[in-house]
Amino acid sequence: MVGMRIVRILDANEEVEWPGGTILDDNDDFVVVDLGDDVVFQNADGYVLVQKDYKVDNCVWQVHKTDADPFPSRPHAHCVGGPHRFVGNKLHLGTRQLFAGAKPLDLFLHKKPFTKLIKLIQPKFPSIKLPLES
């Protein structure tokens, strides 16, 4: 299995795909994988948490399944990279409007990159129709 590309990893809650991942080592006790560009953390219970970055044009977005903050939409996107003035803002996944915390900005993501972002994140939320109704 070493060197094989990871197509799908199953856990108790969901199926997660890592098309850029590669199996580095495996035996009867464990499998070591490289998940590519995903951000990986481990929680106190030892479960691996994977956070996918979505690069669209010159911005990098993250969308969390279990974000405790429902504002401005559930789900919503966080700008984590790109032009400094946009980093830290949140994106409503229906109206395309940017927010600085709870404050709506008079800025909207252009339709073409918004549509591209929606196509990238839709598989993560199969039970939610994106874009959201406004």
PDB file of N, CA and C in Angstrom, residues 11-104:
ATOM      1  N   ASP A  11     -14.761   7.150   8.581  1.00  0.00           N
ATOM      2  CA  ASP A  11     -14.792   7.095  10.035  1.00  0.00           C
ATOM      3  C   ASP A  11     -16.241   6.905  10.461  1.00  0.00           C
ATOM      4  N   ALA A  12     -16.497   6.957  11.744  1.00  0.00           N
ATOM      5  CA  ALA A  12     -17.836   6.666  12.243  1.00  0.00           C
ATOM      6  C   ALA A  12     -18.860   7.708  11.810  1.00  0.00           C
ATOM      7  N   ASN A  13     -18.428   8.909  11.511  1.00  0.00           N
ATOM      8  CA  ASN A  13     -19.370   9.989  11.245  1.00  0.00           C
ATOM      9  C   ASN A  13     -19.549  10.349   9.781  1.00  0.00           C
ATOM     10  N   GLU A  14     -18.529  10.168   8.981  1.00  0.00           N
ATOM     11  CA  GLU A  14     -18.616  10.662   7.621  1.00  0.00           C
ATOM     12  C   GLU A  14     -17.530  10.039   6.748  1.00  0.00           C
ATOM     13  N   GLU A  15     -17.678  10.250   5.450  1.00  0.00           N
ATOM     14  CA  GLU A  15     -16.626   9.900   4.510  1.00  0.00           C
ATOM     15  C   GLU A  15     -15.871  11.178   4.190  1.00  0.00           C
ATOM     16  N   VAL A  16     -14.563  11.088   4.179  1.00  0.00           N
ATOM     17  CA  VAL A  16     -13.749  12.249   3.857  1.00  0.00           C
ATOM     18  C   VAL A  16     -12.785  11.844   2.753  1.00  0.00           C
ATOM     19  N   GLU A  17     -12.664  12.677   1.727  1.00  0.00           N
ATOM     20  CA  GLU A  17     -11.765  12.370   0.623  1.00  0.00           C
ATOM     21  C   GLU A  17     -10.532  13.259   0.677  1.00  0.00           C
ATOM     22  N   TRP A  18      -9.373  12.657   0.399  1.00  0.00           N
ATOM     23  CA  TRP A  18      -8.113  13.381   0.314  1.00  0.00           C
ATOM     24  C   TRP A  18      -7.442  13.015  -0.996  1.00  0.00           C
ATOM     25  N   PRO A  19      -7.845  13.648  -2.100  1.00  0.00           N
ATOM     26  CA  PRO A  19      -7.252  13.272  -3.383  1.00  0.00           C
ATOM     27  C   PRO A  19      -5.761  13.546  -3.462  1.00  0.00           C
ATOM     28  N   GLY A  20      -5.233  14.448  -2.628  1.00  0.00           N
ATOM     29  CA  GLY A  20      -3.804  14.732  -2.651  1.00  0.00           C
ATOM     30  C   GLY A  20      -3.019  13.907  -1.658  1.00  0.00           C
ATOM     31  N   GLY A  21      -3.687  13.065  -0.870  1.00  0.00           N
ATOM     32  CA  GLY A  21      -3.019  12.294   0.169  1.00  0.00           C
ATOM     33  C   GLY A  21      -2.308  11.067  -0.374  1.00  0.00           C
ATOM     34  N   THR A  22      -1.263  10.645   0.335  1.00  0.00           N
ATOM     35  CA  THR A  22      -0.484   9.474  -0.054  1.00  0.00           C
ATOM     36  C   THR A  22      -0.180   8.638   1.180  1.00  0.00           C
ATOM     37  N   ILE A  23      -0.265   7.313   1.048  1.00  0.00           N
ATOM     38  CA  ILE A  23       0.104   6.414   2.141  1.00  0.00           C
ATOM     39  C   ILE A  23       1.624   6.318   2.174  1.00  0.00           C
ATOM     40  N   LEU A  24       2.224   6.669   3.328  1.00  0.00           N
ATOM     41  CA  LEU A  24       3.680   6.650   3.463  1.00  0.00           C
ATOM     42  C   LEU A  24       4.187   5.343   4.052  1.00  0.00           C
ATOM     43  N   ASP A  25       3.429   4.734   4.977  1.00  0.00           N
ATOM     44  CA  ASP A  25       3.846   3.501   5.646  1.00  0.00           C
ATOM     45  C   ASP A  25       2.601   2.825   6.192  1.00  0.00           C
ATOM     46  N   ASP A  26       2.598   1.500   6.237  1.00  0.00           N
ATOM     47  CA  ASP A  26       1.467   0.795   6.839  1.00  0.00           C
ATOM     48  C   ASP A  26       1.914  -0.564   7.352  1.00  0.00           C
ATOM     49  N   ASN A  27       1.225  -1.037   8.398  1.00  0.00           N
ATOM     50  CA  ASN A  27       1.413  -2.387   8.922  1.00  0.00           C
ATOM     51  C   ASN A  27       0.121  -2.795   9.611  1.00  0.00           C
ATOM     52  N   ASP A  28       0.132  -3.865  10.383  1.00  0.00           N
ATOM     53  CA  ASP A  28      -1.092  -4.337  11.030  1.00  0.00           C
ATOM     54  C   ASP A  28      -1.593  -3.396  12.117  1.00  0.00           C
ATOM     55  N   ASP A  29      -0.735  -2.506  12.621  1.00  0.00           N
ATOM     56  CA  ASP A  29      -1.109  -1.635  13.731  1.00  0.00           C
ATOM     57  C   ASP A  29      -1.474  -0.212  13.325  1.00  0.00           C
ATOM     58  N   PHE A  30      -0.908   0.283  12.233  1.00  0.00           N
ATOM     59  CA  PHE A  30      -1.156   1.683  11.885  1.00  0.00           C
ATOM     60  C   PHE A  30      -0.909   1.925  10.410  1.00  0.00           C
ATOM     61  N   VAL A  31      -1.390   3.088   9.958  1.00  0.00           N
ATOM     62  CA  VAL A  31      -1.119   3.585   8.616  1.00  0.00           C
ATOM     63  C   VAL A  31      -0.642   5.023   8.765  1.00  0.00           C
ATOM     64  N   VAL A  32       0.482   5.355   8.132  1.00  0.00           N
ATOM     65  CA  VAL A  32       0.997   6.719   8.141  1.00  0.00           C
ATOM     66  C   VAL A  32       0.642   7.333   6.795  1.00  0.00           C
ATOM     67  N   VAL A  33      -0.019   8.498   6.843  1.00  0.00           N
ATOM     68  CA  VAL A  33      -0.445   9.133   5.600  1.00  0.00           C
ATOM     69  C   VAL A  33       0.037  10.572   5.535  1.00  0.00           C
ATOM     70  N   ASP A  34       0.242  11.042   4.327  1.00  0.00           N
ATOM     71  CA  ASP A  34       0.505  12.450   4.052  1.00  0.00           C
ATOM     72  C   ASP A  34      -0.775  12.988   3.432  1.00  0.00           C
ATOM     73  N   LEU A  35      -1.419  13.950   4.100  1.00  0.00           N
ATOM     74  CA  LEU A  35      -2.697  14.470   3.627  1.00  0.00           C
ATOM     75  C   LEU A  35      -2.541  15.683   2.715  1.00  0.00           C
ATOM     76  N   GLY A  36      -1.354  15.951   2.255  1.00  0.00           N
ATOM     77  CA  GLY A  36      -1.159  17.050   1.316  1.00  0.00           C
ATOM     78  C   GLY A  36      -1.268  18.404   1.992  1.00  0.00           C
ATOM     79  N   ASP A  37      -2.033  19.309   1.401  1.00  0.00           N
ATOM     80  CA  ASP A  37      -2.103  20.692   1.869  1.00  0.00           C
ATOM     81  C   ASP A  37      -3.136  20.932   2.958  1.00  0.00           C
ATOM     82  N   ASP A  38      -3.817  19.897   3.428  1.00  0.00           N
ATOM     83  CA  ASP A  38      -4.808  20.087   4.480  1.00  0.00           C
ATOM     84  C   ASP A  38      -4.120  20.416   5.795  1.00  0.00           C
ATOM     85  N   VAL A  39      -4.787  21.195   6.643  1.00  0.00           N
ATOM     86  CA  VAL A  39      -4.279  21.522   7.970  1.00  0.00           C
ATOM     87  C   VAL A  39      -4.790  20.451   8.919  1.00  0.00           C
ATOM     88  N   VAL A  40      -3.869  19.766   9.617  1.00  0.00           N
ATOM     89  CA  VAL A  40      -4.254  18.636  10.453  1.00  0.00           C
ATOM     90  C   VAL A  40      -3.891  18.917  11.906  1.00  0.00           C
ATOM     91  N   PHE A  41      -4.850  18.707  12.790  1.00  0.00           N
ATOM     92  CA  PHE A  41      -4.633  18.818  14.229  1.00  0.00           C
ATOM     93  C   PHE A  41      -5.177  17.565  14.886  1.00  0.00           C
ATOM     94  N   GLN A  42      -4.783  17.337  16.122  1.00  0.00           N
ATOM     95  CA  GLN A  42      -5.282  16.203  16.890  1.00  0.00           C
ATOM     96  C   GLN A  42      -5.927  16.764  18.150  1.00  0.00           C
ATOM     97  N   ASN A  43      -7.134  16.252  18.491  1.00  0.00           N
ATOM     98  CA  ASN A  43      -7.784  16.742  19.703  1.00  0.00           C
ATOM     99  C   ASN A  43      -7.322  15.940  20.913  1.00  0.00           C
ATOM    100  N   ALA A  44      -7.826  16.292  22.100  1.00  0.00           N
ATOM    101  CA  ALA A  44      -7.387  15.658  23.345  1.00  0.00           C
ATOM    102  C   ALA A  44      -7.705  14.168  23.387  1.00  0.00           C
ATOM    103  N   ASP A  45      -8.718  13.729  22.634  1.00  0.00           N
ATOM    104  CA  ASP A  45      -9.077  12.312  22.597  1.00  0.00           C
ATOM    105  C   ASP A  45      -8.251  11.526  21.586  1.00  0.00           C
ATOM    106  N   GLY A  46      -7.357  12.209  20.868  1.00  0.00           N
ATOM    107  CA  GLY A  46      -6.504  11.527  19.909  1.00  0.00           C
ATOM    108  C   GLY A  46      -7.071  11.453  18.504  1.00  0.00           C
ATOM    109  N   TYR A  47      -8.252  12.043  18.277  1.00  0.00           N
ATOM    110  CA  TYR A  47      -8.834  12.029  16.940  1.00  0.00           C
ATOM    111  C   TYR A  47      -8.181  13.097  16.076  1.00  0.00           C
ATOM    112  N   VAL A  48      -7.929  12.762  14.824  1.00  0.00           N
ATOM    113  CA  VAL A  48      -7.319  13.697  13.896  1.00  0.00           C
ATOM    114  C   VAL A  48      -8.408  14.598  13.320  1.00  0.00           C
ATOM    115  N   LEU A  49      -8.144  15.890  13.338  1.00  0.00           N
ATOM    116  CA  LEU A  49      -9.063  16.870  12.780  1.00  0.00           C
ATOM    117  C   LEU A  49      -8.419  17.446  11.530  1.00  0.00           C
ATOM    118  N   VAL A  50      -9.121  17.389  10.428  1.00  0.00           N
ATOM    119  CA  VAL A  50      -8.579  17.872   9.167  1.00  0.00           C
ATOM    120  C   VAL A  50      -9.368  19.097   8.735  1.00  0.00           C
ATOM    121  N   GLN A  51      -8.653  20.130   8.373  1.00  0.00           N
ATOM    122  CA  GLN A  51      -9.270  21.370   7.948  1.00  0.00           C
ATOM    123  C   GLN A  51      -8.794  21.649   6.533  1.00  0.00           C
ATOM    124  N   LYS A  52      -9.698  21.728   5.617  1.00  0.00           N
ATOM    125  CA  LYS A  52      -9.355  21.924   4.212  1.00  0.00           C
ATOM    126  C   LYS A  52      -9.333  23.407   3.875  1.00  0.00           C
ATOM    127  N   ASP A  53      -8.315  23.834   3.156  1.00  0.00           N
ATOM    128  CA  ASP A  53      -8.251  25.193   2.634  1.00  0.00           C
ATOM    129  C   ASP A  53      -8.755  25.176   1.198  1.00  0.00           C
ATOM    130  N   TYR A  54      -9.530  26.185   0.833  1.00  0.00           N
ATOM    131  CA  TYR A  54     -10.059  26.307  -0.522  1.00  0.00           C
ATOM    132  C   TYR A  54      -9.527  27.599  -1.125  1.00  0.00           C
ATOM    133  N   LYS A  55      -8.639  27.471  -2.118  1.00  0.00           N
ATOM    134  CA  LYS A  55      -8.068  28.655  -2.763  1.00  0.00           C
ATOM    135  C   LYS A  55      -8.898  28.981  -3.991  1.00  0.00           C
ATOM    136  N   VAL A  56      -9.432  30.185  -3.991  1.00  0.00           N
ATOM    137  CA  VAL A  56     -10.219  30.672  -5.121  1.00  0.00           C
ATOM    138  C   VAL A  56      -9.662  32.038  -5.490  1.00  0.00           C
ATOM    139  N   ASP A  57      -9.179  32.132  -6.714  1.00  0.00           N
ATOM    140  CA  ASP A  57      -8.502  33.337  -7.178  1.00  0.00           C
ATOM    141  C   ASP A  57      -7.385  33.681  -6.192  1.00  0.00           C
ATOM    142  N   ASN A  58      -7.418  34.838  -5.566  1.00  0.00           N
ATOM    143  CA  ASN A  58      -6.308  35.196  -4.678  1.00  0.00           C
ATOM    144  C   ASN A  58      -6.684  35.133  -3.199  1.00  0.00           C
ATOM    145  N   CYS A  59      -7.774  34.465  -2.857  1.00  0.00           N
ATOM    146  CA  CYS A  59      -8.179  34.315  -1.455  1.00  0.00           C
ATOM    147  C   CYS A  59      -8.198  32.840  -1.063  1.00  0.00           C
ATOM    148  N   VAL A  60      -7.877  32.578   0.195  1.00  0.00           N
ATOM    149  CA  VAL A  60      -7.937  31.223   0.744  1.00  0.00           C
ATOM    150  C   VAL A  60      -9.048  31.216   1.783  1.00  0.00           C
ATOM    151  N   TRP A  61      -9.959  30.240   1.661  1.00  0.00           N
ATOM    152  CA  TRP A  61     -11.136  30.156   2.523  1.00  0.00           C
ATOM    153  C   TRP A  61     -11.136  28.847   3.294  1.00  0.00           C
ATOM    154  N   GLN A  62     -11.701  28.888   4.497  1.00  0.00           N
ATOM    155  CA  GLN A  62     -11.975  27.677   5.274  1.00  0.00           C
ATOM    156  C   GLN A  62     -13.448  27.693   5.654  1.00  0.00           C
ATOM    157  N   VAL A  63     -14.061  26.522   5.618  1.00  0.00           N
ATOM    158  CA  VAL A  63     -15.459  26.367   6.013  1.00  0.00           C
ATOM    159  C   VAL A  63     -15.499  25.214   6.994  1.00  0.00           C
ATOM    160  N   HIS A  64     -16.063  25.442   8.167  1.00  0.00           N
ATOM    161  CA  HIS A  64     -16.074  24.445   9.230  1.00  0.00           C
ATOM    162  C   HIS A  64     -17.456  23.825   9.370  1.00  0.00           C
ATOM    163  N   LYS A  65     -17.500  22.502   9.469  1.00  0.00           N
ATOM    164  CA  LYS A  65     -18.779  21.817   9.682  1.00  0.00           C
ATOM    165  C   LYS A  65     -19.353  22.111  11.051  1.00  0.00           C
ATOM    166  N   THR A  66     -18.508  22.280  12.038  1.00  0.00           N
ATOM    167  CA  THR A  66     -18.985  22.408  13.417  1.00  0.00           C
ATOM    168  C   THR A  66     -18.645  23.772  14.001  1.00  0.00           C
ATOM    169  N   ASP A  67     -18.706  24.823  13.200  1.00  0.00           N
ATOM    170  CA  ASP A  67     -18.422  26.170  13.683  1.00  0.00           C
ATOM    171  C   ASP A  67     -19.498  26.573  14.688  1.00  0.00           C
ATOM    172  N   ALA A  68     -19.082  26.920  15.899  1.00  0.00           N
ATOM    173  CA  ALA A  68     -20.036  27.286  16.953  1.00  0.00           C
ATOM    174  C   ALA A  68     -20.728  28.612  16.648  1.00  0.00           C
ATOM    175  N   ASP A  69     -20.103  29.441  15.833  1.00  0.00           N
ATOM    176  CA  ASP A  69     -20.664  30.748  15.489  1.00  0.00           C
ATOM    177  C   ASP A  69     -21.544  30.607  14.246  1.00  0.00           C
ATOM    178  N   PRO A  70     -22.865  30.794  14.367  1.00  0.00           N
ATOM    179  CA  PRO A  70     -23.741  30.651  13.206  1.00  0.00           C
ATOM    180  C   PRO A  70     -23.808  31.909  12.335  1.00  0.00           C
ATOM    181  N   PHE A  71     -23.050  32.948  12.672  1.00  0.00           N
ATOM    182  CA  PHE A  71     -23.159  34.210  11.957  1.00  0.00           C
ATOM    183  C   PHE A  71     -22.029  34.348  10.945  1.00  0.00           C
ATOM    184  N   PRO A  72     -22.218  34.815   9.751  1.00  0.00           N
ATOM    185  CA  PRO A  72     -23.431  35.382   9.181  1.00  0.00           C
ATOM    186  C   PRO A  72     -24.367  34.358   8.552  1.00  0.00           C
ATOM    187  N   SER A  73     -23.907  33.130   8.386  1.00  0.00           N
ATOM    188  CA  SER A  73     -24.766  32.062   7.864  1.00  0.00           C
ATOM    189  C   SER A  73     -24.234  30.754   8.411  1.00  0.00           C
ATOM    190  N   ARG A  74     -25.020  29.713   8.305  1.00  0.00           N
ATOM    191  CA  ARG A  74     -24.583  28.393   8.744  1.00  0.00           C
ATOM    192  C   ARG A  74     -24.729  27.444   7.569  1.00  0.00           C
ATOM    193  N   PRO A  75     -23.619  27.021   6.969  1.00  0.00           N
ATOM    194  CA  PRO A  75     -22.222  27.369   7.248  1.00  0.00           C
ATOM    195  C   PRO A  75     -21.849  28.719   6.626  1.00  0.00           C
ATOM    196  N   HIS A  76     -20.672  29.203   6.985  1.00  0.00           N
ATOM    197  CA  HIS A  76     -20.090  30.394   6.375  1.00  0.00           C
ATOM    198  C   HIS A  76     -18.602  30.126   6.154  1.00  0.00           C
ATOM    199  N   ALA A  77     -17.966  30.982   5.373  1.00  0.00           N
ATOM    200  CA  ALA A  77     -16.546  30.802   5.059  1.00  0.00           C
ATOM    201  C   ALA A  77     -15.719  31.865   5.778  1.00  0.00           C
ATOM    202  N   HIS A  78     -14.504  31.479   6.173  1.00  0.00           N
ATOM    203  CA  HIS A  78     -13.541  32.388   6.795  1.00  0.00           C
ATOM    204  C   HIS A  78     -12.416  32.640   5.803  1.00  0.00           C
ATOM    205  N   CYS A  79     -12.093  33.903   5.570  1.00  0.00           N
ATOM    206  CA  CYS A  79     -10.950  34.231   4.724  1.00  0.00           C
ATOM    207  C   CYS A  79      -9.691  34.118   5.582  1.00  0.00           C
ATOM    208  N   VAL A  80      -8.814  33.175   5.237  1.00  0.00           N
ATOM    209  CA  VAL A  80      -7.607  32.923   6.029  1.00  0.00           C
ATOM    210  C   VAL A  80      -6.325  33.257   5.269  1.00  0.00           C
ATOM    211  N   GLY A  81      -6.467  33.693   4.029  1.00  0.00           N
ATOM    212  CA  GLY A  81      -5.299  34.050   3.241  1.00  0.00           C
ATOM    213  C   GLY A  81      -5.692  34.893   2.052  1.00  0.00           C
ATOM    214  N   GLY A  82      -4.751  35.680   1.573  1.00  0.00           N
ATOM    215  CA  GLY A  82      -5.020  36.551   0.436  1.00  0.00           C
ATOM    216  C   GLY A  82      -4.721  37.986   0.803  1.00  0.00           C
ATOM    217  N   PRO A  83      -5.368  38.939   0.124  1.00  0.00           N
ATOM    218  CA  PRO A  83      -5.136  40.347   0.451  1.00  0.00           C
ATOM    219  C   PRO A  83      -5.403  40.615   1.934  1.00  0.00           C
ATOM    220  N   HIS A  84      -4.470  41.302   2.571  1.00  0.00           N
ATOM    221  CA  HIS A  84      -4.515  41.532   4.020  1.00  0.00           C
ATOM    222  C   HIS A  84      -5.850  42.122   4.478  1.00  0.00           C
ATOM    223  N   ARG A  85      -6.432  43.008   3.689  1.00  0.00           N
ATOM    224  CA  ARG A  85      -7.665  43.680   4.112  1.00  0.00           C
ATOM    225  C   ARG A  85      -8.855  42.730   4.197  1.00  0.00           C
ATOM    226  N   PHE A  86      -8.768  41.541   3.577  1.00  0.00           N
ATOM    227  CA  PHE A  86      -9.880  40.590   3.624  1.00  0.00           C
ATOM    228  C   PHE A  86      -9.671  39.472   4.641  1.00  0.00           C
ATOM    229  N   VAL A  87      -8.418  39.216   5.027  1.00  0.00           N
ATOM    230  CA  VAL A  87      -8.126  38.128   5.967  1.00  0.00           C
ATOM    231  C   VAL A  87      -8.820  38.417   7.296  1.00  0.00           C
ATOM    232  N   GLY A  88      -9.507  37.410   7.817  1.00  0.00           N
ATOM    233  CA  GLY A  88     -10.250  37.552   9.065  1.00  0.00           C
ATOM    234  C   GLY A  88     -11.728  37.821   8.855  1.00  0.00           C
ATOM    235  N   ASN A  89     -12.110  38.181   7.635  1.00  0.00           N
ATOM    236  CA  ASN A  89     -13.522  38.414   7.350  1.00  0.00           C
ATOM    237  C   ASN A  89     -14.248  37.101   7.111  1.00  0.00           C
ATOM    238  N   LYS A  90     -15.566  37.154   7.243  1.00  0.00           N
ATOM    239  CA  LYS A  90     -16.409  35.987   7.009  1.00  0.00           C
ATOM    240  C   LYS A  90     -17.285  36.247   5.791  1.00  0.00           C
ATOM    241  N   LEU A  91     -17.656  35.170   5.109  1.00  0.00           N
ATOM    242  CA  LEU A  91     -18.452  35.263   3.889  1.00  0.00           C
ATOM    243  C   LEU A  91     -19.766  34.526   4.074  1.00  0.00           C
ATOM    244  N   HIS A  92     -20.865  35.224   3.824  1.00  0.00           N
ATOM    245  CA  HIS A  92     -22.191  34.597   3.844  1.00  0.00           C
ATOM    246  C   HIS A  92     -22.289  33.713   2.600  1.00  0.00           C
ATOM    247  N   LEU A  93     -22.627  32.449   2.781  1.00  0.00           N
ATOM    248  CA  LEU A  93     -22.660  31.504   1.661  1.00  0.00           C
ATOM    249  C   LEU A  93     -24.000  31.486   0.934  1.00  0.00           C
ATOM    250  N   GLY A  94     -24.688  32.603   0.980  1.00  0.00           N
ATOM    251  CA  GLY A  94     -25.907  32.787   0.202  1.00  0.00           C
ATOM    252  C   GLY A  94     -25.874  34.126  -0.508  1.00  0.00           C
ATOM    253  N   THR A  95     -25.640  35.170   0.261  1.00  0.00           N
ATOM    254  CA  THR A  95     -25.672  36.525  -0.293  1.00  0.00           C
ATOM    255  C   THR A  95     -24.350  36.966  -0.906  1.00  0.00           C
ATOM    256  N   ARG A  96     -23.247  36.267  -0.615  1.00  0.00           N
ATOM    257  CA  ARG A  96     -21.900  36.595  -1.067  1.00  0.00           C
ATOM    258  C   ARG A  96     -21.313  37.786  -0.320  1.00  0.00           C
ATOM    259  N   GLN A  97     -22.006  38.285   0.723  1.00  0.00           N
ATOM    260  CA  GLN A  97     -21.556  39.479   1.438  1.00  0.00           C
ATOM    261  C   GLN A  97     -20.463  39.140   2.442  1.00  0.00           C
ATOM    262  N   LEU A  98     -19.476  40.044   2.553  1.00  0.00           N
ATOM    263  CA  LEU A  98     -18.404  39.918   3.535  1.00  0.00           C
ATOM    264  C   LEU A  98     -18.804  40.597   4.836  1.00  0.00           C
ATOM    265  N   PHE A  99     -18.317  40.022   5.947  1.00  0.00           N
ATOM    266  CA  PHE A  99     -18.579  40.550   7.279  1.00  0.00           C
ATOM    267  C   PHE A  99     -17.267  40.652   8.040  1.00  0.00           C
ATOM    268  N   ALA A 100     -17.128  41.722   8.815  1.00  0.00           N
ATOM    269  CA  ALA A 100     -16.023  41.870   9.763  1.00  0.00           C
ATOM    270  C   ALA A 100     -16.639  41.614  11.126  1.00  0.00           C
ATOM    271  N   GLY A 101     -16.485  40.400  11.633  1.00  0.00           N
ATOM    272  CA  GLY A 101     -17.196  40.006  12.849  1.00  0.00           C
ATOM    273  C   GLY A 101     -18.683  39.988  12.544  1.00  0.00           C
ATOM    274  N   ALA A 102     -19.471  40.742  13.308  1.00  0.00           N
ATOM    275  CA  ALA A 102     -20.914  40.809  13.071  1.00  0.00           C
ATOM    276  C   ALA A 102     -21.297  41.994  12.186  1.00  0.00           C
ATOM    277  N   LYS A 103     -20.303  42.794  11.796  1.00  0.00           N
ATOM    278  CA  LYS A 103     -20.582  44.000  11.013  1.00  0.00           C
ATOM    279  C   LYS A 103     -20.581  43.685   9.518  1.00  0.00           C
ATOM    280  N   PRO A 104     -21.734  43.897   8.842  1.00  0.00           N
ATOM    281  CA  PRO A 104     -21.758  43.680   7.395  1.00  0.00           C
ATOM    282  C   PRO A 104     -20.939  44.752   6.687  1.00  0.00           C
TER     283      PRO A 104
END
